[in-house]
JSON list of C-alpha atoms in Angstrom, two decimals:
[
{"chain": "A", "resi": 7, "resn": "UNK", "atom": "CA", "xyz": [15.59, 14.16, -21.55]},
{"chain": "A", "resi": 8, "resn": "UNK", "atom": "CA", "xyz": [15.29, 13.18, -17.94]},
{"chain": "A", "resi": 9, "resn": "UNK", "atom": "CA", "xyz": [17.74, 14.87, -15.45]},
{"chain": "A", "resi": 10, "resn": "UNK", "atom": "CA", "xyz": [19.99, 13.01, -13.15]},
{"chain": "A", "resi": 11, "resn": "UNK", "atom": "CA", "xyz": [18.78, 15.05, -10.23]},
{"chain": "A", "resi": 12, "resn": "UNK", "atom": "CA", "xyz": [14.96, 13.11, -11.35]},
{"chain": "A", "resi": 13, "resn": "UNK", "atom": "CA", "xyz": [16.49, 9.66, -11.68]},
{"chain": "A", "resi": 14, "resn": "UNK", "atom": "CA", "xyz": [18.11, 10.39, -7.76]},
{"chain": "A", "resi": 15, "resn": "UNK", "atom": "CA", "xyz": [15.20, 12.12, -6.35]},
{"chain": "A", "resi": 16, "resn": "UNK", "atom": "CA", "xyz": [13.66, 10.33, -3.43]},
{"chain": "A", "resi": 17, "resn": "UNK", "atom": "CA", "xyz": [9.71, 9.82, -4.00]},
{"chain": "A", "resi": 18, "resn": "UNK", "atom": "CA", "xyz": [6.95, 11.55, -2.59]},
{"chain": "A", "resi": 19, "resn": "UNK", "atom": "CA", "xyz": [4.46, 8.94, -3.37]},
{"chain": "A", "resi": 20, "resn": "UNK", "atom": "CA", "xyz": [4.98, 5.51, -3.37]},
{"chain": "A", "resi": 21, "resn": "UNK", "atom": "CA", "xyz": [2.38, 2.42, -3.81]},
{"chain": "A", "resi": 22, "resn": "UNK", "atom": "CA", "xyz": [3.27, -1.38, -2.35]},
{"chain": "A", "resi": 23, "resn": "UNK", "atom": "CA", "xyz": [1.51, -3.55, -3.74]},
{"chain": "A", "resi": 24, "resn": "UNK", "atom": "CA", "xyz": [1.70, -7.72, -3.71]},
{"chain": "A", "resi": 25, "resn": "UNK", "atom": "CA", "xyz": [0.22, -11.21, -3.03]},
{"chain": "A", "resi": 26, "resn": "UNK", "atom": "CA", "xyz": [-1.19, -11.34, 0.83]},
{"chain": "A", "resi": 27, "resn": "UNK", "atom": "CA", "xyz": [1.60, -12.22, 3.14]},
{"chain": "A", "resi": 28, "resn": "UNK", "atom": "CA", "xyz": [4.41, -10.76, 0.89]},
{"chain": "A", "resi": 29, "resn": "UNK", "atom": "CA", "xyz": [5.78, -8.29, 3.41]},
{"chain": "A", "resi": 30, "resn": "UNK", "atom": "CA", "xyz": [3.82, -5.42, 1.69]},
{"chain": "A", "resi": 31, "resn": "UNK", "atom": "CA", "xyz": [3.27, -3.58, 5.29]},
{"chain": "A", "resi": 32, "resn": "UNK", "atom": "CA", "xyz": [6.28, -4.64, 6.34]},
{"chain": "A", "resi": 33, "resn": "UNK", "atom": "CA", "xyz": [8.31, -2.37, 3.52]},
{"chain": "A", "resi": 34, "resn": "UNK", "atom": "CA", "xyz": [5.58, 0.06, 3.51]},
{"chain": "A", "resi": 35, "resn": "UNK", "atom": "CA", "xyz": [6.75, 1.07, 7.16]},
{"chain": "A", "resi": 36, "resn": "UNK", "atom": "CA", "xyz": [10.17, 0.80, 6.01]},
{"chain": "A", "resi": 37, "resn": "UNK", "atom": "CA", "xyz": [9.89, 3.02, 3.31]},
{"chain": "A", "resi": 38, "resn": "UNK", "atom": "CA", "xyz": [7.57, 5.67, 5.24]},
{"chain": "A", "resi": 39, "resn": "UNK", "atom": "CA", "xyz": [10.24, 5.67, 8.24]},
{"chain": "A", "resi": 40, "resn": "UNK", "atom": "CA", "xyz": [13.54, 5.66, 5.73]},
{"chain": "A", "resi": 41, "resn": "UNK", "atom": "CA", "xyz": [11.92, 8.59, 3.21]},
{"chain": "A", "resi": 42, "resn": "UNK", "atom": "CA", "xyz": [9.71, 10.49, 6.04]},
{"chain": "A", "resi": 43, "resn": "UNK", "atom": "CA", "xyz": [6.54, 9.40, 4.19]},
{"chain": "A", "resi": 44, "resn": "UNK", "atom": "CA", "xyz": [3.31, 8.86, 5.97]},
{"chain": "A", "resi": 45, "resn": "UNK", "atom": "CA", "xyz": [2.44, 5.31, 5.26]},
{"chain": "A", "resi": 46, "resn": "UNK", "atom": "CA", "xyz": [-1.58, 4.54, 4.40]},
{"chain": "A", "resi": 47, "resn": "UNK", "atom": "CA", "xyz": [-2.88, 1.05, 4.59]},
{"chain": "A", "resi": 48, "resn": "UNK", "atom": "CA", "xyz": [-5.59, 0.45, 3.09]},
{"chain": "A", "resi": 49, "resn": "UNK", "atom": "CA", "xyz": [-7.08, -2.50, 5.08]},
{"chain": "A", "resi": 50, "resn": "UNK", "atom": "CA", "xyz": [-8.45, -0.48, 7.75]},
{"chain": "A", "resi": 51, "resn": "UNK", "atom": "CA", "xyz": [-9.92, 2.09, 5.41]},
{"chain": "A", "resi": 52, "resn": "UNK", "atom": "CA", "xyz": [-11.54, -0.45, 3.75]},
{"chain": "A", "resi": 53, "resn": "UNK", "atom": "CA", "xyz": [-12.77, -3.04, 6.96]},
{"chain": "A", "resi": 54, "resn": "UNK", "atom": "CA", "xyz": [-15.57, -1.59, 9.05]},
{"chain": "A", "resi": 55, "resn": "UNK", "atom": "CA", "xyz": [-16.34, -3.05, 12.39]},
{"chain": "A", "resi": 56, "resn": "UNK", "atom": "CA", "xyz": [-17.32, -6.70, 11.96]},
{"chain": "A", "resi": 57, "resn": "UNK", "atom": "CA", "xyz": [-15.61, -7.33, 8.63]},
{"chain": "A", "resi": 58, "resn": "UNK", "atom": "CA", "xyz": [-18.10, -5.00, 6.80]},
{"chain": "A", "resi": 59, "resn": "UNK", "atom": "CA", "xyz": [-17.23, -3.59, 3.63]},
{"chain": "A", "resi": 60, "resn": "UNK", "atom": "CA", "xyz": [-18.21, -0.36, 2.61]},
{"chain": "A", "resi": 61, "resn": "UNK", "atom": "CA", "xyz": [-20.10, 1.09, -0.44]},
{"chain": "A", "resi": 62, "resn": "UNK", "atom": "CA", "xyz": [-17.91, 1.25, -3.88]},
{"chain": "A", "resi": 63, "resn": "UNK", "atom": "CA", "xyz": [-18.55, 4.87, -3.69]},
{"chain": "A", "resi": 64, "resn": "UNK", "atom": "CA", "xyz": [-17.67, 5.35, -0.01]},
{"chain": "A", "resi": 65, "resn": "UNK", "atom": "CA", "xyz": [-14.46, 3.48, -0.46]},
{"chain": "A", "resi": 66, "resn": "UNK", "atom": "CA", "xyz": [-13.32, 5.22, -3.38]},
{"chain": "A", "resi": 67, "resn": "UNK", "atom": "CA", "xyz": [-13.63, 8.62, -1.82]},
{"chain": "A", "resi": 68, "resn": "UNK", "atom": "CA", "xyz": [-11.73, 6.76, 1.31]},
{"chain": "A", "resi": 69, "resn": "UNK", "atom": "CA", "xyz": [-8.72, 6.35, -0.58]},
{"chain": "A", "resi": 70, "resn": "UNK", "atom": "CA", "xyz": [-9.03, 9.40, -2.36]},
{"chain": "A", "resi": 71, "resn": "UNK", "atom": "CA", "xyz": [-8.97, 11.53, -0.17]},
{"chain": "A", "resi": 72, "resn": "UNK", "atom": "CA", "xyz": [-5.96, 9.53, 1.44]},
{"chain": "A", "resi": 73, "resn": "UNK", "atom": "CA", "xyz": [-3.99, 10.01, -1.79]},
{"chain": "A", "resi": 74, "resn": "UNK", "atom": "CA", "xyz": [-4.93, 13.78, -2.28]},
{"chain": "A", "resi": 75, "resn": "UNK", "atom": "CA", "xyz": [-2.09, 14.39, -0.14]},
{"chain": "A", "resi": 76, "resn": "UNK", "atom": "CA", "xyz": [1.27, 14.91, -1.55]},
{"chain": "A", "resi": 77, "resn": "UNK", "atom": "CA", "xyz": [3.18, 12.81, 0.36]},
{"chain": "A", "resi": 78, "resn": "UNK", "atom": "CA", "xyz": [2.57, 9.29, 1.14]},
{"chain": "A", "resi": 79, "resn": "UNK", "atom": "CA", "xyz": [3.05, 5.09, 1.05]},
{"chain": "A", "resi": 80, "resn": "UNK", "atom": "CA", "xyz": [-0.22, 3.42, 0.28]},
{"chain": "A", "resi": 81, "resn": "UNK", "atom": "CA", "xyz": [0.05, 0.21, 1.42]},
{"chain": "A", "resi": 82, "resn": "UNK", "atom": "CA", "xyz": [-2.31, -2.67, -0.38]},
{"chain": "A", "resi": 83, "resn": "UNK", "atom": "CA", "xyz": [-3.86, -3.83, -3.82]},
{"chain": "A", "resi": 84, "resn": "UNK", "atom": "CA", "xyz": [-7.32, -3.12, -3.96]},
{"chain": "A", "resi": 85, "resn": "UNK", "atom": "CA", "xyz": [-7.59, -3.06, -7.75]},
{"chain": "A", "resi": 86, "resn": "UNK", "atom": "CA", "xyz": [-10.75, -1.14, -7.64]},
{"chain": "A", "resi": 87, "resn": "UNK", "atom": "CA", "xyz": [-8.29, 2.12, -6.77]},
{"chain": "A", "resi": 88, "resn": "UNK", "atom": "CA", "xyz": [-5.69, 1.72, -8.70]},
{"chain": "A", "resi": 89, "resn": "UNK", "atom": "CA", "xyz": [-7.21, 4.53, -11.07]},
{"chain": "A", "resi": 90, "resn": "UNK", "atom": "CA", "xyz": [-6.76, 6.80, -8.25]},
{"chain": "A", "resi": 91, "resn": "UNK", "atom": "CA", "xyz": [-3.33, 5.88, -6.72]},
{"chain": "A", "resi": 92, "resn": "UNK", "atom": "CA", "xyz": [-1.49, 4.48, -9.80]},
{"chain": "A", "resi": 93, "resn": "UNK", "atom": "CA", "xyz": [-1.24, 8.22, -11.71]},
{"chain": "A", "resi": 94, "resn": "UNK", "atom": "CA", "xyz": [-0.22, 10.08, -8.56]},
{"chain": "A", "resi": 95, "resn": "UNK", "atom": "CA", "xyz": [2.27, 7.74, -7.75]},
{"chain": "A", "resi": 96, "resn": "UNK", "atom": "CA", "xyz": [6.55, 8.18, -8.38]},
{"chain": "A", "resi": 97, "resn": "UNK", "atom": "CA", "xyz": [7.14, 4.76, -7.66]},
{"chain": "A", "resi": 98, "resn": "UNK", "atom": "CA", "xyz": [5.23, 1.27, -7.14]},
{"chain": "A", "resi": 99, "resn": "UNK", "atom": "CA", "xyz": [6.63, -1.59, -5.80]},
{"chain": "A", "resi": 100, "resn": "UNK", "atom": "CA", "xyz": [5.21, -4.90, -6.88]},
{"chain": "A", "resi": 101, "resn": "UNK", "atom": "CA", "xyz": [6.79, -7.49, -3.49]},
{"chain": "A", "resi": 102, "resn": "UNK", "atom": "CA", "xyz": [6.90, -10.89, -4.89]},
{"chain": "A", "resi": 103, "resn": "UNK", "atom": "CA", "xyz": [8.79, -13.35, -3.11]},
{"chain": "A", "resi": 104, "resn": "UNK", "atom": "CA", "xyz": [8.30, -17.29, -3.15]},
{"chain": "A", "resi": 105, "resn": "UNK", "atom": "CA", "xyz": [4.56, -18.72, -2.63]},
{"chain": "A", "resi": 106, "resn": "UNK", "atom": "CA", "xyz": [6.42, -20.71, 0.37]},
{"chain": "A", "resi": 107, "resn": "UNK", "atom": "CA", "xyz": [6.83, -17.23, 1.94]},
{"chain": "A", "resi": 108, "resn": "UNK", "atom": "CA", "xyz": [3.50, -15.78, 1.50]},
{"chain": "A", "resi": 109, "resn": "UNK", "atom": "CA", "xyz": [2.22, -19.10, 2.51]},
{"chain": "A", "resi": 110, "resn": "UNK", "atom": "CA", "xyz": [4.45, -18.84, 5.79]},
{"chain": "A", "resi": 111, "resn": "UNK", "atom": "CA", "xyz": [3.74, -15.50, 6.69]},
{"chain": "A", "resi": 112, "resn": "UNK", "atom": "CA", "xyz": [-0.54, -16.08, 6.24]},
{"chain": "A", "resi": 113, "resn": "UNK", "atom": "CA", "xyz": [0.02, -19.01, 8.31]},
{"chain": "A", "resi": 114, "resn": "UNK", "atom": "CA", "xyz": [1.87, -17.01, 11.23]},
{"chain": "A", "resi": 115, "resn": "UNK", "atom": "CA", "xyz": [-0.73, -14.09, 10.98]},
{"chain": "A", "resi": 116, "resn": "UNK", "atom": "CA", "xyz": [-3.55, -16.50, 11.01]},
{"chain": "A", "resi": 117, "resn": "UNK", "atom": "CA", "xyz": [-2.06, -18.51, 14.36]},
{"chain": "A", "resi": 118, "resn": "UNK", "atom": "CA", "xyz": [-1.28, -14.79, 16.01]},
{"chain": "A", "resi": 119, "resn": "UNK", "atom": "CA", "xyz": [-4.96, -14.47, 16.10]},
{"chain": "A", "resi": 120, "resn": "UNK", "atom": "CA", "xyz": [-6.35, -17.44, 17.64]}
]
């Protein structure tokens, strides 16, 4: 039977994961600055200079050795690592709000960089 004290315990590891322009950074560094978590995103990891993506085998051991810590908040999807983040993890959040708000918040990001 699971203890109280386990259903109240804050987590060590948390994954955010959701549709682009859900807010998913946006709680990440919530969550990080609320629980004292370092927050990971997973966007730079992955993006080289020039929009270059890296070997499957060089990301992989990116983000592993990101999540061999014992504390963190990985922020992004990346379903290619969710073998390695997924297990470790004590809680994932799955941010899903309204297509209009994803929509919204691409469309801001998008005009912030032109």
């Amino acid at each position: 039977m699971t203890s109280q004290s386990e259903w109240t315990a804050r987590p060590k590891r948390v994954v955010v994961v959701g549709n682009s322009g859900a807010g998913k950074s946006r709680l990440s560094a919530l969550l990080g600055e609320r629980w004292g978590l370092p927050v990971v995103y997973l966007d730079p990891l992955f993006w080289g200079p020039g929009w270059v993506q890296p070997e499957m085998a060089e990301w992989r051991r990116r983000v592993a050795d990101a999540v061999a810590a014992d504390t963190w908040v990985v922020d992004g999807n990346y379903g290619s690592t969710f073998d390695l983040r997924l297990p470790r993890a004590d809680l994932v959040v799955w941010v899903d709000p309204l297509p209009v708000v994803c929509a919204y918040q691409a469309v801001r990001r998008w005009l912030a960089t032109v």
